[in-house]
Coordinates of C-alpha atoms in Angstrom, one line a residue:
X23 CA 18.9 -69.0 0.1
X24 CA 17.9 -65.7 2.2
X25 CA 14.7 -66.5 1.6
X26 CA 13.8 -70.1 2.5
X27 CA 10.1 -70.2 2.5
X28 CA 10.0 -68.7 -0.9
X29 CA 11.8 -72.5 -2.5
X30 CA 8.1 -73.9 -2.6
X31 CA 7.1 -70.8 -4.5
X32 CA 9.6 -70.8 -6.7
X33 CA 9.3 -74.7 -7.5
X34 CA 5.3 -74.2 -8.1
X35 CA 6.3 -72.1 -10.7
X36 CA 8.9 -74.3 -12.8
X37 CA 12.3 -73.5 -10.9
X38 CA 14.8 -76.2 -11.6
X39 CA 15.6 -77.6 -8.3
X40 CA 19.1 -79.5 -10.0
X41 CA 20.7 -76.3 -10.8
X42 CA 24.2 -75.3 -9.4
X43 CA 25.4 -71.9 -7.5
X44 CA 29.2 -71.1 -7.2
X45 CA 30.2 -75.4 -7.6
X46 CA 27.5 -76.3 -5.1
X47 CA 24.1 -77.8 -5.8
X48 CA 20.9 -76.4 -4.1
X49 CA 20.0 -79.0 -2.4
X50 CA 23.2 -79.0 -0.7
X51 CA 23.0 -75.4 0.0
X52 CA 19.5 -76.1 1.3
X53 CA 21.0 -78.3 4.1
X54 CA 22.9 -75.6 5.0
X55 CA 20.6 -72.9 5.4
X56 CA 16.6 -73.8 4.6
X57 CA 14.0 -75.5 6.5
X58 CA 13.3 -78.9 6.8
X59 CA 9.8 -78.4 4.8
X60 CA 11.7 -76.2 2.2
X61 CA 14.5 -79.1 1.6
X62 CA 11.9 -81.8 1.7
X63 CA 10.2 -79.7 -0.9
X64 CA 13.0 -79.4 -3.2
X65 CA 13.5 -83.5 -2.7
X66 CA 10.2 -83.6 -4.2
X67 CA 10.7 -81.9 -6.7
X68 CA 13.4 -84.1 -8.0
X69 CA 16.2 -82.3 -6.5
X70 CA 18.9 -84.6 -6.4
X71 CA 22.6 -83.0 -7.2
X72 CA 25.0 -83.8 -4.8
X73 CA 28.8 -82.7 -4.9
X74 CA 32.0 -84.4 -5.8
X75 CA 29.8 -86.7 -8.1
X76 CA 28.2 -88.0 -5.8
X77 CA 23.9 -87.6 -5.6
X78 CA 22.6 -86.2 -2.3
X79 CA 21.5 -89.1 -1.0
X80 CA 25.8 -90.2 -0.6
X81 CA 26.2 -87.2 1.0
X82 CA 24.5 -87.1 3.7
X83 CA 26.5 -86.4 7.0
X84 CA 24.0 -87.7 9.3
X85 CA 20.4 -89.7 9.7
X86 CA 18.9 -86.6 10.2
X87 CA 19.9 -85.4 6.9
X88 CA 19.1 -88.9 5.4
X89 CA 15.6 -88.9 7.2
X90 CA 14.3 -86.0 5.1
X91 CA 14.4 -88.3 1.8
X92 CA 12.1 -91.2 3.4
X93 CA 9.7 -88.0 4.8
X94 CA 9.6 -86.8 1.1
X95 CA 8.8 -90.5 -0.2
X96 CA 12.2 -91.8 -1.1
X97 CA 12.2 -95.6 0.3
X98 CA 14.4 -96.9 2.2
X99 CA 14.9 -99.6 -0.2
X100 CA 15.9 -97.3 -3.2
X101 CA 18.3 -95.6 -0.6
X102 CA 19.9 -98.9 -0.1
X103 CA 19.2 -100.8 -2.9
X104 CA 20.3 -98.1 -5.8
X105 CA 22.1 -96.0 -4.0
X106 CA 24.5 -98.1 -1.6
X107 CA 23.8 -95.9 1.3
X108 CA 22.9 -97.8 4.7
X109 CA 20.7 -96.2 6.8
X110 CA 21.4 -98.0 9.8
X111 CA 24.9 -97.3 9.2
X112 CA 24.2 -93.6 9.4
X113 CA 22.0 -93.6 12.2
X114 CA 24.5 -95.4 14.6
X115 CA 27.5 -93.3 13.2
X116 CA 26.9 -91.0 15.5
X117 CA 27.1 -90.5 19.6
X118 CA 23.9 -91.6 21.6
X119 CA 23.5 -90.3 25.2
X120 CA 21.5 -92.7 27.3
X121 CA 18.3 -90.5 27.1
X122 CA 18.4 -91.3 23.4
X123 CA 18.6 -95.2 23.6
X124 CA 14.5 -95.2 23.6
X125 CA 14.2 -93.0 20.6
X126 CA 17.0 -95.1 18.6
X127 CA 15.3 -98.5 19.4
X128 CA 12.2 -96.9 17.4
X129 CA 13.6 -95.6 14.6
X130 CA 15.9 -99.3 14.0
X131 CA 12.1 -101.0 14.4
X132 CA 10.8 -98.2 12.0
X133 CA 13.8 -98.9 10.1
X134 CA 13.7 -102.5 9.6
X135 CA 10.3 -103.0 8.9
X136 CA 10.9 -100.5 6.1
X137 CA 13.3 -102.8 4.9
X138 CA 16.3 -101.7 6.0
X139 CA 19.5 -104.3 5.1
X140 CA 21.5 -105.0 8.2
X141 CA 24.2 -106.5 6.7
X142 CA 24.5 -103.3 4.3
X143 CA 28.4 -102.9 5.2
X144 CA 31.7 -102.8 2.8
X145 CA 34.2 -105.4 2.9
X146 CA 36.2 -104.0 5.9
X147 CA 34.3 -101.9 7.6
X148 CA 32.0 -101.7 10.6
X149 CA 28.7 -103.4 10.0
X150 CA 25.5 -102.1 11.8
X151 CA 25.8 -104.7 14.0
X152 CA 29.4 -104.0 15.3
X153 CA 28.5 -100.4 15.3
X154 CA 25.2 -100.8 17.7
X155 CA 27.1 -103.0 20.0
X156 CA 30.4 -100.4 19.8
X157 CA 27.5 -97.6 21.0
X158 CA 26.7 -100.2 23.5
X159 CA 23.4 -100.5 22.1
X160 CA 22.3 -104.1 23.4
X161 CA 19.2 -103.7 23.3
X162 CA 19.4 -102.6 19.3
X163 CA 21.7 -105.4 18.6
X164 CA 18.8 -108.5 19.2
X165 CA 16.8 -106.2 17.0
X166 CA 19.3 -106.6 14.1
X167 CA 20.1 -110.1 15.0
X168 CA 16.8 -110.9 15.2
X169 CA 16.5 -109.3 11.5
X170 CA 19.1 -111.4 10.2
X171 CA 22.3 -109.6 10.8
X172 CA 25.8 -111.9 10.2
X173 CA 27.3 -112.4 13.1
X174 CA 30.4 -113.4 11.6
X175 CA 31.0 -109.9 9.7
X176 CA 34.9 -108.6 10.1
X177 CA 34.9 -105.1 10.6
X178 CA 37.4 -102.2 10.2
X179 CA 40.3 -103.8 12.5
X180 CA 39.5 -107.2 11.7
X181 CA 37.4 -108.4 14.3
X182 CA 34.2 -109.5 14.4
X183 CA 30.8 -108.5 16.6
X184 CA 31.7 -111.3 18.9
X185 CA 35.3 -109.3 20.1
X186 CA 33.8 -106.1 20.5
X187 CA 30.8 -107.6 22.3
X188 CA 33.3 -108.9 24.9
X189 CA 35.1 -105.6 25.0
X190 CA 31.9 -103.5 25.2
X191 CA 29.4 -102.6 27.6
X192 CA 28.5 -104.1 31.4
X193 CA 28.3 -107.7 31.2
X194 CA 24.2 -107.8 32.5
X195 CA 23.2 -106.1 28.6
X196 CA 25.4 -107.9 26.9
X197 CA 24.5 -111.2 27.9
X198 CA 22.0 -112.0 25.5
X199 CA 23.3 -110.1 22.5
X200 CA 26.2 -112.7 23.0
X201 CA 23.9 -115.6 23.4
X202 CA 21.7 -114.8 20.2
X203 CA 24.9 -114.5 18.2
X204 CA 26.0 -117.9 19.3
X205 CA 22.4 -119.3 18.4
X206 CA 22.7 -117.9 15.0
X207 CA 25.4 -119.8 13.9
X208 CA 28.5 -117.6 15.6
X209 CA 32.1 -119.2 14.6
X210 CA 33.1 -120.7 17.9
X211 CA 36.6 -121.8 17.0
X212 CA 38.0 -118.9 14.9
X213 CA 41.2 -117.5 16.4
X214 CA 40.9 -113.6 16.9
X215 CA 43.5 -110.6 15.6
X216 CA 44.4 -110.2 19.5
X217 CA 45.4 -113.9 19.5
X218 CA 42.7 -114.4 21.7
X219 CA 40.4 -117.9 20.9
X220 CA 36.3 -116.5 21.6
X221 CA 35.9 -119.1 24.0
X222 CA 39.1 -117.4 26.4
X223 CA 37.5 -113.7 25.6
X224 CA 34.3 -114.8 26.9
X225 CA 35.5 -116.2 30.4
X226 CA 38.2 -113.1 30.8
X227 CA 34.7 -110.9 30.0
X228 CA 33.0 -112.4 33.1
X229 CA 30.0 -113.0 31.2
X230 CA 27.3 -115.5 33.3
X231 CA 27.3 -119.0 33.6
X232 CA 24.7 -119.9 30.5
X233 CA 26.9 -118.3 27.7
X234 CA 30.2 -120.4 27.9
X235 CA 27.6 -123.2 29.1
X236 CA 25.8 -122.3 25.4
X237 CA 29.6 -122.5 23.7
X238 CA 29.9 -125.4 25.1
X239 CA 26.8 -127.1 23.8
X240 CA 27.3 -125.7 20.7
X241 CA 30.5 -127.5 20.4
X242 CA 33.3 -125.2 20.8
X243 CA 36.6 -126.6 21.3
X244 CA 37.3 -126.7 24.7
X245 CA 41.0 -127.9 24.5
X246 CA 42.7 -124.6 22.8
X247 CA 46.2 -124.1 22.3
X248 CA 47.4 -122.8 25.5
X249 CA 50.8 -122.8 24.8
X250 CA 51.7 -122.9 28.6
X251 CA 49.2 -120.8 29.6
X252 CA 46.1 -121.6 32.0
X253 CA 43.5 -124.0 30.2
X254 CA 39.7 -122.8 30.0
X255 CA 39.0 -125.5 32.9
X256 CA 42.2 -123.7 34.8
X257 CA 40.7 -119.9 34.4
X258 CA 37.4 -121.5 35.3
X259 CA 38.5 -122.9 38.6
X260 CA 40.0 -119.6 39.6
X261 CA 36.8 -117.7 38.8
X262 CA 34.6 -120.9 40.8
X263 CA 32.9 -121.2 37.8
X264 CA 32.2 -124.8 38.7
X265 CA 28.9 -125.4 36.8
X266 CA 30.7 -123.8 33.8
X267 CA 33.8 -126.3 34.8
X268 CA 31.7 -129.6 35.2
X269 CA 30.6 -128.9 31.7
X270 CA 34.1 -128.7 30.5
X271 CA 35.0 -132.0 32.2
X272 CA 31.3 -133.8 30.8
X273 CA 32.7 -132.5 27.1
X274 CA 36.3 -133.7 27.2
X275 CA 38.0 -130.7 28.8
X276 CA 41.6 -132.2 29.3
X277 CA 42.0 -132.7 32.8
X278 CA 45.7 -133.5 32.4
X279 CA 47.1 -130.5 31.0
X280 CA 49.5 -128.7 33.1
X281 CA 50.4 -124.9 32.8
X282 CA 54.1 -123.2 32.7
X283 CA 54.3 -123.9 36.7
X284 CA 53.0 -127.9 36.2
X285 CA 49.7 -127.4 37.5
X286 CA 47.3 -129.1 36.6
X287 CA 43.2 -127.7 37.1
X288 CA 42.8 -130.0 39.8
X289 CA 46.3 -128.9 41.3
X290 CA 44.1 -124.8 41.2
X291 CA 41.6 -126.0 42.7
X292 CA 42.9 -128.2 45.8
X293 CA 45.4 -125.5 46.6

């Protein structure tokens, strides 16, 4: 592996490119220490030995590694499809600096309309989805929506791209992400591992007017278990939400319910 450029030659002229050196495959080796051409090459060649039992393709530690077996003419489908590897889940396991968000928009296009699965995820982990939107990556996330991504998936701590879209990112991105989720069939009502109902996360997020308006019309329930606590119409009132709090009040928002001090959301509002 001194010698990089000599892999080609040495494939031209029947080197087996699934051989092993000291435990370690060369392929493996060739991540390590060849060129990209030279590894691509080797990939072509049928090189495809990984380590701990595992083929190549499930060890790659990044996209940039996985990107060299769709440029040697694996498809992204076979990656996925008989290997279990997700390549969106690669690319967005890493850290993206703002000056990268362009470049990453292109590749998830590129990406998809190879076929990429969005919802490629185990039970329990992070699915592309909740990744992109945990990398603040709102412009991504409509992609993958838009793609057919489930909104409804329960990642690694049990909550689902709804909670970590309220807990992510400035409000003005994030906006729509929320929106499209809620338009492709987001569980309104679901209570979250925090406690938390989506419909409270969303007004503590300070998200504009049109998404609780959207929850609304979608039919969440607007009359939560407070338990004491302020009411949706209550917090509303405080924030002078009042287009979001006529729309509580047109929907059956109970206008009776008092907090832990007797108040009542009228009570908020005239003192």
């Amino acid at each position: 592996m001194n010698c990089p450029s000599l892999i080609e030659d040495f494939l031209k002229h029947g080197a087996n490119p699934n051989v092993d050196h000291e435990s370690s495959s060369v392929l493996m080796i060739a991540f390590d220490h060849a060129k990209r051409k030279d590894i691509i090459a080797l990939i072509r060649a049928g090189a495809s030995k990984g380590g701990a039992g595992k083929i190549a393709i499930q060890c790659c530690k990044s996209y940039s590694e996985l990107r060299l077996f769709i440029k040697a003419g694996i498809s992204v489908d076979e990656i996925e499809t008989r290997h279990g590897v997700s390549t969106l889940d690669t690319l967005f396991k890493r850290n993206f600096t703002p000056s990268k968000q362009l470049q990453i928009q292109n590749v998830v296009s590129k990406l998809l309309s190879f076929g990429a699965n969005p919802n490629l995820a185990r039970e329990g982990t992070d699915s592309p989805l909740i990744l992109a939107i945990r990398n603040n990556m709102f412009e991504v996330t409509e992609k993958l929506i838009e793609a057919g991504a489930n909104v409804n998936h329960i990642g690694e701590d049990g909550n689902n791209p709804a909670h970590y879209c309220c807990k992510s990112g400035s409000t003005a991105n994030k906006n729509s992400t929320m929106q499209a989720m809620i338009e492709r069939g987001l569980l309104l009502n679901n209570q979250h591992p925090c406690g938390n109902y989506l419909f409270n996360l969303i007004v503590e997020a300070d998200f504009s007017n049109t998404v609780p308006i959207l929850m609304i019309e979608k039919g969440a329930d607007l009359n939560l278990d407070n338990d004491g606590y302020d009411s949706l119409l209550m917090k509303c009132v405080k924030q002078e939400r009042y287009q979001v709090c006529c729309a509580l009040i047109e929907k059956g928002a109970d206008v009776s319910y008092r907090n832990a001090k007797g108040q009542t959301a009228f009570d908020i509002f005239a003192g």
